[in-house]
Structures are given as structure tokens and as C-alpha cells.
mmCIF file of C-alpha atoms and ligand atoms in Angstrom:
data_model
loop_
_atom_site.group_PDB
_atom_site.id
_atom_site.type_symbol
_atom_site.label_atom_id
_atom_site.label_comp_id
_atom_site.label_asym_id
_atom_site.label_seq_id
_atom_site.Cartn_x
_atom_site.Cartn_y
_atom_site.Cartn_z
ATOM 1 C CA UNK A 1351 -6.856 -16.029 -19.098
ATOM 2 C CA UNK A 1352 -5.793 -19.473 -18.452
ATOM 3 C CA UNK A 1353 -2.810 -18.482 -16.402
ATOM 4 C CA UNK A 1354 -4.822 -16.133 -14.545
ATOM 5 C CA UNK A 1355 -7.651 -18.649 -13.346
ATOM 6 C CA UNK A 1356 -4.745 -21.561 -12.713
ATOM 7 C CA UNK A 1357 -2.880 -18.486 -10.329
ATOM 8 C CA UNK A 1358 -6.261 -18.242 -8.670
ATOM 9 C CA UNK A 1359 -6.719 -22.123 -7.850
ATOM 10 C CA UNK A 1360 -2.840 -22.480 -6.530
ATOM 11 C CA UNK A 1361 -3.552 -19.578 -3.823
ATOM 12 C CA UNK A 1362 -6.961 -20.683 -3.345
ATOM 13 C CA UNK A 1363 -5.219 -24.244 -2.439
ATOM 14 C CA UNK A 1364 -2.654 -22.751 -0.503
ATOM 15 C CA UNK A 1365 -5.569 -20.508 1.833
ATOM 16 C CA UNK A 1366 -6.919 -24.328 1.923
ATOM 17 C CA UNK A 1367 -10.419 -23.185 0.983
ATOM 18 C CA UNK A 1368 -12.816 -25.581 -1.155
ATOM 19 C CA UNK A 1369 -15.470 -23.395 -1.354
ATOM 20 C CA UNK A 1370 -16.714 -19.838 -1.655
ATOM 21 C CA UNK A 1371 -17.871 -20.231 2.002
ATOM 22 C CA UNK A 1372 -14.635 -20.752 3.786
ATOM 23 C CA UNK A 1373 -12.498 -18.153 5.604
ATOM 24 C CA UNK A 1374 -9.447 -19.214 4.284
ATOM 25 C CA UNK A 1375 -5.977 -18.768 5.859
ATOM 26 C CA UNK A 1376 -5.690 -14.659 5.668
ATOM 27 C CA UNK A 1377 -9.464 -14.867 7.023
ATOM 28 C CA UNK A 1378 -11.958 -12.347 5.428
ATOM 29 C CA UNK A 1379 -12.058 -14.327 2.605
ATOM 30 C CA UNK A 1380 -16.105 -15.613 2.485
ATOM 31 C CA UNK A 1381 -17.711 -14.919 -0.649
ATOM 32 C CA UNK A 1382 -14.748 -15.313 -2.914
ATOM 33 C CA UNK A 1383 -14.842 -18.193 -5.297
ATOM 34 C CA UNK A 1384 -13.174 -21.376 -3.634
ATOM 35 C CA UNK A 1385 -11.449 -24.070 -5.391
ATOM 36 C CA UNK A 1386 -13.977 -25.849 -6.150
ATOM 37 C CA UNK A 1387 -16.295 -23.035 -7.708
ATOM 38 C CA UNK A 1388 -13.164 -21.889 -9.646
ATOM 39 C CA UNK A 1389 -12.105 -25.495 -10.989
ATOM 40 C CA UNK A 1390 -15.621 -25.090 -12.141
ATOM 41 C CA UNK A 1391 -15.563 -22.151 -13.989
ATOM 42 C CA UNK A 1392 -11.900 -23.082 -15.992
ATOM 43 C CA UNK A 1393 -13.704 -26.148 -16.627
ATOM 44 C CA UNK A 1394 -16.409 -23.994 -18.451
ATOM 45 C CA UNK A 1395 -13.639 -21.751 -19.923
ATOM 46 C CA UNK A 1396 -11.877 -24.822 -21.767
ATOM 47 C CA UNK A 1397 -8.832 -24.393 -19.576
ATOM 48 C CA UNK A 1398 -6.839 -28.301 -19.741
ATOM 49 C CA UNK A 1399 -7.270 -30.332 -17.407
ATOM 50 C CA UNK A 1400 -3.711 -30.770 -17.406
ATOM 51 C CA UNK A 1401 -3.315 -27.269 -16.893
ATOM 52 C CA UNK A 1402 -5.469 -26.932 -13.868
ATOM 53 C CA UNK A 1403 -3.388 -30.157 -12.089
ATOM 54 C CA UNK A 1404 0.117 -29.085 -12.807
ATOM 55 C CA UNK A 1405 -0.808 -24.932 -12.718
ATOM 56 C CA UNK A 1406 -3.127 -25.022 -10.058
ATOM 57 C CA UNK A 1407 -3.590 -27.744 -7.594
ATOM 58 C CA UNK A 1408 -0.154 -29.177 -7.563
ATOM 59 C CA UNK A 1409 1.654 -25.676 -7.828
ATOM 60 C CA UNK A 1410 -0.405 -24.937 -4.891
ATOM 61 C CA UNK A 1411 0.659 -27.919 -2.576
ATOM 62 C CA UNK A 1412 4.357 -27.622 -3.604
ATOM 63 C CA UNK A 1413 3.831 -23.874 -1.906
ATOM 64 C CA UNK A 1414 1.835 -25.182 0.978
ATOM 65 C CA UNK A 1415 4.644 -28.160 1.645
ATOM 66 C CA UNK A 1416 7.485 -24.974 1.467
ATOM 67 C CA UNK A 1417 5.318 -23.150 4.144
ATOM 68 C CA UNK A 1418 5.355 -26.277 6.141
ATOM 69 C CA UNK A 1419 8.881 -27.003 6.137
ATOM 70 C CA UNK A 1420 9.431 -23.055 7.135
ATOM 71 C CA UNK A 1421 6.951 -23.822 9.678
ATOM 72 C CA UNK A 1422 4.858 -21.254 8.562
ATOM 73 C CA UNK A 1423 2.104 -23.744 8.506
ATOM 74 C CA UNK A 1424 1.071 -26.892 10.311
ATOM 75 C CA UNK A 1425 -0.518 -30.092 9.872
ATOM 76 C CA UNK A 1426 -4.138 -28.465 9.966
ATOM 77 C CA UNK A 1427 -2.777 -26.185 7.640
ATOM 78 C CA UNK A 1428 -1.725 -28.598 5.228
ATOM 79 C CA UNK A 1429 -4.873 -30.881 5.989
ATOM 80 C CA UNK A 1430 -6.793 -28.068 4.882
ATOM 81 C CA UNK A 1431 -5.235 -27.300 1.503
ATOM 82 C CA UNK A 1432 -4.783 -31.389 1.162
ATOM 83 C CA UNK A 1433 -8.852 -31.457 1.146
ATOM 84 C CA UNK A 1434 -9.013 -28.181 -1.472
ATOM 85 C CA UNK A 1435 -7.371 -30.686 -3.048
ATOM 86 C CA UNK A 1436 -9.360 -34.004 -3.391
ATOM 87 C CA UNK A 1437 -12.108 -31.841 -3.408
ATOM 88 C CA UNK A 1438 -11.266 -30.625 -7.270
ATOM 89 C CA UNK A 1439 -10.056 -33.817 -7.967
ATOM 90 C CA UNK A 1440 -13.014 -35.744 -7.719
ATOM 91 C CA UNK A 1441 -14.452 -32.739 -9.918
ATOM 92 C CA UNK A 1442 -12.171 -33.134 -12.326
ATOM 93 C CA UNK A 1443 -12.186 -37.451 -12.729
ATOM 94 C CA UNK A 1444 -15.296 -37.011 -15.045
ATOM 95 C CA UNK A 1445 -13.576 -35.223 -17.341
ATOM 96 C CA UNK A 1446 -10.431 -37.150 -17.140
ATOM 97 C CA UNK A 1447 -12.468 -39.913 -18.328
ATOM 98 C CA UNK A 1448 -12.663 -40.396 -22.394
ATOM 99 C CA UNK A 1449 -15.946 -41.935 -23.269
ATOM 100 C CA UNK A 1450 -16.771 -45.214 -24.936
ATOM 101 C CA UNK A 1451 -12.809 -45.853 -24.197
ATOM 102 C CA UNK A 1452 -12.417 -49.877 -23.150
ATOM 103 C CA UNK A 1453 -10.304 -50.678 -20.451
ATOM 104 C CA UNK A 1454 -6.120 -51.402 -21.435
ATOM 105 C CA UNK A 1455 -6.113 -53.311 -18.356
ATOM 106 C CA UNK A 1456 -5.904 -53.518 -14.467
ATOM 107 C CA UNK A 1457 -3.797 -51.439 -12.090
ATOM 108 C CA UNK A 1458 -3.289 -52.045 -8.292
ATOM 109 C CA UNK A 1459 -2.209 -49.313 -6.405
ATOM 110 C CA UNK A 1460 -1.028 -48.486 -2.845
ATOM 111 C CA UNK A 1461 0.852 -45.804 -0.491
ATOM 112 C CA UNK A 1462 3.383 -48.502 1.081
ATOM 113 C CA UNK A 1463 3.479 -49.465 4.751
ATOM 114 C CA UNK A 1464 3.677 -46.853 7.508
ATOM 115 C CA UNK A 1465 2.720 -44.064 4.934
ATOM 116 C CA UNK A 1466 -0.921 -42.031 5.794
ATOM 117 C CA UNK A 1467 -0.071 -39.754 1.925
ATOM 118 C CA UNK A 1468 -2.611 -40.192 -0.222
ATOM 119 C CA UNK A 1469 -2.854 -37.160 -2.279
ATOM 120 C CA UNK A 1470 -0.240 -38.007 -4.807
ATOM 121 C CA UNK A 1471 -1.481 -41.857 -5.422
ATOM 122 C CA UNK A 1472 -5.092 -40.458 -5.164
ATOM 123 C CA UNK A 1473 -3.979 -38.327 -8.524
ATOM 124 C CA UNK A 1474 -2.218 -40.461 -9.925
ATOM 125 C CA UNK A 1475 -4.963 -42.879 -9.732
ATOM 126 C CA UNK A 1476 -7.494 -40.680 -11.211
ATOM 127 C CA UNK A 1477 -5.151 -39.799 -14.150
ATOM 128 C CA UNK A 1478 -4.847 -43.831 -15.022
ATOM 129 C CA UNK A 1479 -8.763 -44.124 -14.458
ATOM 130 C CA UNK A 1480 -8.872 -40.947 -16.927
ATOM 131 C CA UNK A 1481 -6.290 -42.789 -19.578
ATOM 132 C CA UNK A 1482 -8.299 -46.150 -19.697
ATOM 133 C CA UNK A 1483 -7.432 -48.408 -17.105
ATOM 134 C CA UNK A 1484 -9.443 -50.362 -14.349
ATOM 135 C CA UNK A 1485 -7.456 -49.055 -11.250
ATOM 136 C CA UNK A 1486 -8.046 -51.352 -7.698
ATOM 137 C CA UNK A 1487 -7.147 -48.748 -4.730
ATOM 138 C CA UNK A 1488 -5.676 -50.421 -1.525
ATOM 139 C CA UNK A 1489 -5.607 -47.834 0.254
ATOM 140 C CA UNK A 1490 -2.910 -46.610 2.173
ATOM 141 C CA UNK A 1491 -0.304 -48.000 4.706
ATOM 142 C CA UNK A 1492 -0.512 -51.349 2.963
ATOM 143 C CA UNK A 1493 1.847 -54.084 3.962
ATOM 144 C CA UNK A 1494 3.882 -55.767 1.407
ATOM 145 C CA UNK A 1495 1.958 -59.503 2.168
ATOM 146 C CA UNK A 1496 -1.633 -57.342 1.802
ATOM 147 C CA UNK A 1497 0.308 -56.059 -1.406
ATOM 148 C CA UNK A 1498 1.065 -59.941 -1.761
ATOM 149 C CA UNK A 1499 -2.236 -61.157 -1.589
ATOM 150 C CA UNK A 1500 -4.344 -58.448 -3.534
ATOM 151 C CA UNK A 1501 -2.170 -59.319 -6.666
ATOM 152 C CA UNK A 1502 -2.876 -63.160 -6.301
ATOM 153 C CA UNK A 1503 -6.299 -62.103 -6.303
ATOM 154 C CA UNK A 1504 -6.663 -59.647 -8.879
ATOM 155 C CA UNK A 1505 -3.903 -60.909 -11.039
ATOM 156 C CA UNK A 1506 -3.217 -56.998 -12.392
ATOM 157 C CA UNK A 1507 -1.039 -56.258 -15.244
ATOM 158 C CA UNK A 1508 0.294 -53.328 -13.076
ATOM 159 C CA UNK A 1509 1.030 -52.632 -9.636
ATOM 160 C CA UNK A 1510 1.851 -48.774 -8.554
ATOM 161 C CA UNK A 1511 3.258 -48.059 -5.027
ATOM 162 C CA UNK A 1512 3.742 -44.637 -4.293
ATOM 163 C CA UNK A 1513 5.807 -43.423 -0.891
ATOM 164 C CA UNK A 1514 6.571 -39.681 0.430
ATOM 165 C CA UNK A 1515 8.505 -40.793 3.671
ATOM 166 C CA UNK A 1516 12.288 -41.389 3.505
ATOM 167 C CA UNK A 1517 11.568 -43.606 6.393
ATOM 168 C CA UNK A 1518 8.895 -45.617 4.045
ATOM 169 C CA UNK A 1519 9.874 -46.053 0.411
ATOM 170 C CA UNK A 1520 12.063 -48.846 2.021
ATOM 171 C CA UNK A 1521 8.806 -50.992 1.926
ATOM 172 C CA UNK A 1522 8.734 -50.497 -1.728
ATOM 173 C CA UNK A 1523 11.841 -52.623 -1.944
ATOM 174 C CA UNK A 1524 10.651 -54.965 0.519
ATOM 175 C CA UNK A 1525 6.894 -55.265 -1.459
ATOM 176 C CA UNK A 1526 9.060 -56.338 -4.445
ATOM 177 C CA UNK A 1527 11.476 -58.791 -2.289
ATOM 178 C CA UNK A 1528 7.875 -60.452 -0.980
ATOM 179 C CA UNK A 1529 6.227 -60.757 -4.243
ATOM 180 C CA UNK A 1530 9.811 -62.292 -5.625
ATOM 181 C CA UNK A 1531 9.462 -64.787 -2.316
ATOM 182 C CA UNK A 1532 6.036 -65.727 -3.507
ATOM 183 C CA UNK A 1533 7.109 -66.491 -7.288
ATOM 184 C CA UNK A 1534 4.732 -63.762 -8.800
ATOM 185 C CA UNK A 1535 7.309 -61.118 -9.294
ATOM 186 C CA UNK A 1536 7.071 -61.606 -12.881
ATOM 187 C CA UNK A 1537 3.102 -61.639 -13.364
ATOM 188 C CA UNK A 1538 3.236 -57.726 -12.715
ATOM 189 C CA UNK A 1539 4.743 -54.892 -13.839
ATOM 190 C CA UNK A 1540 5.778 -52.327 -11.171
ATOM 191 C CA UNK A 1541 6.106 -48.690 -11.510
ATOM 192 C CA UNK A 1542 7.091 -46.604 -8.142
ATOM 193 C CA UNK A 1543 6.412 -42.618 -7.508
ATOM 194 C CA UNK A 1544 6.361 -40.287 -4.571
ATOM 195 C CA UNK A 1545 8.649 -37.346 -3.723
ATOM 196 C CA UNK A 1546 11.710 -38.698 -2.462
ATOM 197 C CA UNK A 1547 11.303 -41.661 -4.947
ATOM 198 C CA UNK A 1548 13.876 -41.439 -8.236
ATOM 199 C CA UNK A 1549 14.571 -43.699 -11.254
ATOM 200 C CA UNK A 1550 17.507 -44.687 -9.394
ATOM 201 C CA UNK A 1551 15.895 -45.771 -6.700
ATOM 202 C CA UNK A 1552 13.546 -47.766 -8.747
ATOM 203 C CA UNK A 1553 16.250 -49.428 -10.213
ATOM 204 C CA UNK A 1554 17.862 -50.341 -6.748
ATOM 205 C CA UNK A 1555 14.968 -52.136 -5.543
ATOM 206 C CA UNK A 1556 14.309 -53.919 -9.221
ATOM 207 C CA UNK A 1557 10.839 -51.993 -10.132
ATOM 208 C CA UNK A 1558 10.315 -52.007 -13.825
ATOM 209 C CA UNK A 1559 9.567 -47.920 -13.986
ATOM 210 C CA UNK A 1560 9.273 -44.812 -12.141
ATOM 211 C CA UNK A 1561 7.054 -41.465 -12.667
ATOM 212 C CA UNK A 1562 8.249 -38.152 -11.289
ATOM 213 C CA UNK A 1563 4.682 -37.450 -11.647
ATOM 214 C CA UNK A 1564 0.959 -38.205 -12.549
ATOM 215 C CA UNK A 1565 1.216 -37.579 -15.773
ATOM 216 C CA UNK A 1566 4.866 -39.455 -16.349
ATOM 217 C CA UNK A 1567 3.395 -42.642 -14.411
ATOM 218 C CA UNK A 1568 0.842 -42.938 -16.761
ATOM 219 C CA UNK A 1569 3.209 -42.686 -19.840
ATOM 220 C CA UNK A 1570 5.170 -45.367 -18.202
ATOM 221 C CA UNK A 1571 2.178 -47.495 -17.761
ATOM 222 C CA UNK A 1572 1.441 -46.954 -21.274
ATOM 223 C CA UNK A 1573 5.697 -47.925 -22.341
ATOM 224 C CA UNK A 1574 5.308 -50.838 -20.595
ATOM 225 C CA UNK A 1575 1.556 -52.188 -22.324
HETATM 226 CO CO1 LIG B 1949 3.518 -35.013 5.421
HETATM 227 N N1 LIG B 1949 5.428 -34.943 5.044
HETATM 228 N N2 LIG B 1949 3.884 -35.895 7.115
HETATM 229 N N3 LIG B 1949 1.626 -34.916 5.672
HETATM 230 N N4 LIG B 1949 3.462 -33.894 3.900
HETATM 231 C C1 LIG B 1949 5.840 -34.444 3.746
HETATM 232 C C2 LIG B 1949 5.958 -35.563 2.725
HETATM 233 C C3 LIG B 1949 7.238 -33.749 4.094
HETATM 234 C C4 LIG B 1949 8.200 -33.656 2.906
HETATM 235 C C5 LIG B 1949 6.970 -32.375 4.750
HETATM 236 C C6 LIG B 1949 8.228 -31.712 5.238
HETATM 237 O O1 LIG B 1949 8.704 -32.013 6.305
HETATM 238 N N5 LIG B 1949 8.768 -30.818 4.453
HETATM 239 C C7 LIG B 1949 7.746 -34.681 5.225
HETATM 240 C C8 LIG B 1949 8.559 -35.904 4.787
HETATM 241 C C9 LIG B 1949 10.046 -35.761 5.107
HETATM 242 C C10 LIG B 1949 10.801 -36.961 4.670
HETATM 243 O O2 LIG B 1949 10.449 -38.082 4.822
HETATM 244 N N6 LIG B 1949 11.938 -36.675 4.085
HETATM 245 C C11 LIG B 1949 6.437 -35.064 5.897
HETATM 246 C C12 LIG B 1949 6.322 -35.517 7.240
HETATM 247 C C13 LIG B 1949 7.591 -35.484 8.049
HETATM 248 C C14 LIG B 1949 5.108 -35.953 7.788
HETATM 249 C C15 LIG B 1949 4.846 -36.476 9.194
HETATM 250 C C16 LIG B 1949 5.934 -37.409 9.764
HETATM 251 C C17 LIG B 1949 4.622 -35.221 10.061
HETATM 252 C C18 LIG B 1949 4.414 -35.498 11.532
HETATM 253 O O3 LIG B 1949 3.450 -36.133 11.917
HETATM 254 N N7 LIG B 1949 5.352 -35.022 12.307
HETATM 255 C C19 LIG B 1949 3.492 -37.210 9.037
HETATM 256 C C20 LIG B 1949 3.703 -38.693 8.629
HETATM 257 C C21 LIG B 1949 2.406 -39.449 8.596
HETATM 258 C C22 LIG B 1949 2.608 -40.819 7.941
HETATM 259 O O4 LIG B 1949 2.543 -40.924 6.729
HETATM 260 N N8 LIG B 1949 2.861 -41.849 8.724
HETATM 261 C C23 LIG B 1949 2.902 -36.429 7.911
HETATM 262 C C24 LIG B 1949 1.550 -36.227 7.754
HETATM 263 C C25 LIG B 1949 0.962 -35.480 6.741
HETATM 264 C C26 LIG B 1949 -0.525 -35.172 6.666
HETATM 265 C C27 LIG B 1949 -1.397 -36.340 7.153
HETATM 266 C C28 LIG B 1949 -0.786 -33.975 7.540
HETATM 267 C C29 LIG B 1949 -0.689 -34.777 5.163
HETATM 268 C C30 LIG B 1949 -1.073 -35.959 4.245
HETATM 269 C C31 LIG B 1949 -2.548 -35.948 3.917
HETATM 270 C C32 LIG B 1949 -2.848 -36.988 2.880
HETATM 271 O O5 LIG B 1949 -2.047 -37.389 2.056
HETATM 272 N N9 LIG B 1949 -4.083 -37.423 2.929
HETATM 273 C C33 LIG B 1949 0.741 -34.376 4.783
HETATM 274 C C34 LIG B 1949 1.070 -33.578 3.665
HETATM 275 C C35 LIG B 1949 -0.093 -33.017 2.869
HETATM 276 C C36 LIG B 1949 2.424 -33.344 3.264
HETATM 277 C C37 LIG B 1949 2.964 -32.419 2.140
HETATM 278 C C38 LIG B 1949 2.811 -30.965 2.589
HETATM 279 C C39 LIG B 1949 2.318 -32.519 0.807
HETATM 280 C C40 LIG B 1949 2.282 -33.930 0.230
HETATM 281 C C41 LIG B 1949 1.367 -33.875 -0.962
HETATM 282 O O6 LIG B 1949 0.219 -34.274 -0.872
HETATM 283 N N10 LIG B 1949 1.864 -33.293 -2.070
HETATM 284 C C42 LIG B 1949 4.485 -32.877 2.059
HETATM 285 C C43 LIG B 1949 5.459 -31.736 1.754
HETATM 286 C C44 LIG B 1949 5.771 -31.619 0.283
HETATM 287 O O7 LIG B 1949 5.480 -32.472 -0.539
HETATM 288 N N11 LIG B 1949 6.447 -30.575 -0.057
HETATM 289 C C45 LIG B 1949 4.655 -33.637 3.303
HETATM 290 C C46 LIG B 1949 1.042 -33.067 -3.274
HETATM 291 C C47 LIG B 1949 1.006 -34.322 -4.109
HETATM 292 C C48 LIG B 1949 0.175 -34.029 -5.347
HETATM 293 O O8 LIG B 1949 2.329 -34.593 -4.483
HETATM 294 O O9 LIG B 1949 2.409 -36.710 -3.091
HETATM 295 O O10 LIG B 1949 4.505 -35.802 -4.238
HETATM 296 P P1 LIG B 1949 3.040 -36.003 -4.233
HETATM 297 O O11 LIG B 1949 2.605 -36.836 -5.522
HETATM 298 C C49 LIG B 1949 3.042 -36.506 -6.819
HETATM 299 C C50 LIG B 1949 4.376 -37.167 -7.195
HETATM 300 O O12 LIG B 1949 5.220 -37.449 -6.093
HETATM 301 C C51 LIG B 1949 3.965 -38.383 -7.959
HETATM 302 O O13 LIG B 1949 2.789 -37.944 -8.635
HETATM 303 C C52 LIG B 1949 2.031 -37.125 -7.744
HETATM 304 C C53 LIG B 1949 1.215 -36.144 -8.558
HETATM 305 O O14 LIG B 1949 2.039 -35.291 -9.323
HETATM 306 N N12 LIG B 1949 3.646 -39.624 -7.304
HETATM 307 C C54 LIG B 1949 3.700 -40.768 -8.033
HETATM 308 C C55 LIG B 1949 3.187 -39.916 -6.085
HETATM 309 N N13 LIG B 1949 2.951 -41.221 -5.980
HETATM 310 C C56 LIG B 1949 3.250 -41.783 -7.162
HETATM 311 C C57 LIG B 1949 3.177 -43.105 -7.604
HETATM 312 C C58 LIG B 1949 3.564 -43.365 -8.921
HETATM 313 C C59 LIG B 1949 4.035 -42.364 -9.740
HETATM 314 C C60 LIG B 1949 4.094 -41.063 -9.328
HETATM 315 O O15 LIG B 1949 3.518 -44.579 -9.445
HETATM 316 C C61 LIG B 1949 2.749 -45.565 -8.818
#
């Protein structure tokens, strides 16, 4: 049962339709639940949150991102199933949230200069807001001194940078080298994420973890409390 609604949010996701009102890629498709109306409904089932992420919406965009790369779909495309996307998310964040839960501290987060991705730090994100922590969003296409500044200001425990360019995650390395210049390196931990991120990479540029995914960057967060 689980499986089967999870199946129907990744294609739902990959027609790009958020609600029961939208044609959807294949057309003809108005009237049939849309991701949002079927987030709902394994919501109501008791399906895990967890589930519906990994199953559904991020199954879904791994499929879309194939189609793209065939170029079988194009940036509409992709915009389409990126806002089927933040659409369930921002259903789901409630329920991420455990209640009465005090905050285990302050994250800043950012998609790194020159980047416009935001689905993947938007997640990520919601799962730290869901686990317990204050998270302060700057956004994306942040430049390492605006990275600079916001952690004078806030003084977080953590800082999370997330990249999905090749061309960008260089900035990650930089964002450390600039908070090193400015003798706060060691006020904040830093965890790194996006696609062609790896722990190696981390490493390289001297971040203190890496998550291959949501879920994993908050564990990480957690490791390094
Ligand atoms: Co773009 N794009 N895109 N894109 N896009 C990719 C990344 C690409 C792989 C597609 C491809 O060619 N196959 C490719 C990059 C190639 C490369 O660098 N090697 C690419 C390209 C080339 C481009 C443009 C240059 C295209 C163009 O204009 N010609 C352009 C660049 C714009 C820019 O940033 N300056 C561009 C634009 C766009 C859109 C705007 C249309 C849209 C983004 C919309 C948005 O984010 N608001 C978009 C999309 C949607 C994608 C794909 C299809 C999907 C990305 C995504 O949202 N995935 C992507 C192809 C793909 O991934 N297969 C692609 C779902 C998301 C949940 O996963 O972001 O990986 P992800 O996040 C995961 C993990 O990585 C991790 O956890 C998340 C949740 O599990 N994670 C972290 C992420 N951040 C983390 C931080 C952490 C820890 C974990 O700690 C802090």
C-alpha cells in the first residue's frame, strides 16, 4: 500500500503536476490526484514521512534529472516537477516537526555562489527544522563574504552549503578559505552536500562533514553536537 501510493507521487513528480487540476506531461491527466492531494492522502494512511521523500519526491526528480540529461525534457520541464516538489514539501514540514522539542541549536545554510538549486538545500533545511534546530536560510547564490558576514552575525553552531554545479562547489572551498581569512573558521562547524559533492571533496576543502543526503546531513549535524 505504501509502495503503491510512494510509485504514484514519483510519476506524479515526474508529469510535474501539484495538483489534481494540472494536465501533466502526457496531457489528459485533469482530475487525477496531484502530488499534493496524494502526499495528503499517505499522510492520512500513516505512510513515513521518510518514505514519501526518499520513495516519492526524490525518486521522482532523480527520473526527471535522467530525462533531462537524455534531453527528453527541458528546463520548463524540470521547473515544473521542481515546484511538485516544494509544493509537498512545505506540506510535509508540519509533520517533520516534533512538538514541544527545544531547539539543539542554530544552522546557517546556503546554495554557494553562482548556484540558482534550491531544491536539495530547501529539503535539507526542512529535515533540520523537522530534527530540532533553528535553521537561518540565505538563500541562494550567496557569496562567500555574505557567507562571511551572516555567521558574524548569527554566530551559528553550524553552517551547511550545498552546491549541484561542478563549476560551483569550488566556492565551497573558497567560503571556508574566507571564513579562515576572517579568524572565525573555528566558531562553526561546516557540513557540505549537493550532487557532485563527496566526503572527499569535503575533506579537500577542510569542511568538518558531508551528507550524501537530507537525511545523512542531519545525522552529521547531530555527530558533530
Ligand atoms: Co540544473 N543542472 N541547471 N536546474 N538541474 C543539474 C544539477 C544537472 C546535473 C542536469 C544535467 O545536466 N544532467 C546539471 C549540472 C551538471 C554539472 O554541473 N555537472 C545542471 C545544469 C547544467 C543546469 C544549468 C547550467 C542549465 C542551463 O541553464 N543550461 C542551469 C544552471 C543555473 C545555475 O544554478 N546557475 C540549471 C538550472 C536548473 C533549474 C533552474 C531549471 C532547476 C533548479 C530549480 C531549483 O533548484 N529551484 C534545475 C534542476 C531542477 C536540475 C536537476 C534536474 C534536479 C536538481 C534537483 O533539484 N534534484 C539536476 C539533475 C539531477 O540532479 N539529476 C540539474 C533533487 C534534489 C532533491 O536533489 O539537489 O541533489 P539534490 O539534493 C539532495 C542531495 O544532493 C543532498 O540532499 C538533497 C536531498 O536528498 N544535498 C545536501 C543537497 N544539498 C545538500 C547540503 C548538505 C547536505 C546534503 O549539507 C549542507
Amino acid at each position: 500500500m505504501s509502495k503503491e501510493i510512494t510509485d504514484l507521487i514519483k510519476e506524479n513528480v515526474i508529469q510535474g503536476r501539484v495538483t489534481a487540476d494540472d494536465e501533466g506531461m502526457d496531457e489528459g491527466m485533469v482530475g487525477q490526484p496531484g502530488v499534493n492531494e496524494l502526499v495528503e492522502r499517505a499522510l492520512a494512511e500513516g505512510v513515513r514521512v521518510a518514505d514519501i521523500i526518499n520513495d516519492g519526491l526524490t525518486a521522482g526528480m532523480s527520473v526527471v534529472g535522467n530525462k533531462f540529461e537524455a534531453k527528453e525534457y527541458y528546463i520548463p520541464d524540470m521547473l515544473a516537477s521542481a515546484e511538485a516538489v516544494g509544493s509537498a514539501m512545505e506540506i510535509l514540514e508540519p509533520h517533520l516537526s516534533r512538538s514541544g522539542i527545544t531547539a539543539k541549536g542554530t544552522i546557517l545554510i546556503a546554495t554557494v555562489k553562482g548556484d540558482l538549486h534550491d531544491i536539495g538545500k530547501n529539503i535539507v533545511s526542512i529535515l533540520l527544522r523537522g530534527s530540532g534546530y533553528i535553521v537561518k536560510d540565505l538563500g541562494n547564490d550567496v557569496e562567500p563574504q555574505a557567507i562571511v558576514e551572516a555567521v558574524k552575525a548569527e554566530k551559528p553552531q553550524f553552517l551547511g552549503l550545498s552546491a549541484l554545479l561542478t563549476s560551483t562547489m569550488v566556492h565551497m572551498g573558497e567560503t571556508v578559505q574566507a571564513l579562515k581569512e576572517s579568524g572565525i573558521r573555528d566558531t562553526v562547524k561546516i557540513i557540505v552536500g549537493g550532487a557532485p559533492v563527496s566526503e572527499e571533496f569535503a575533506r579537500s576543502i577542510g569542511a568538518d562533514g558531508y551528507g550524501a543526503d537530507g537525511f545523512q546531513a542531519v545525522a552529521m549535524v547531530e555527530s558533530l553536537s
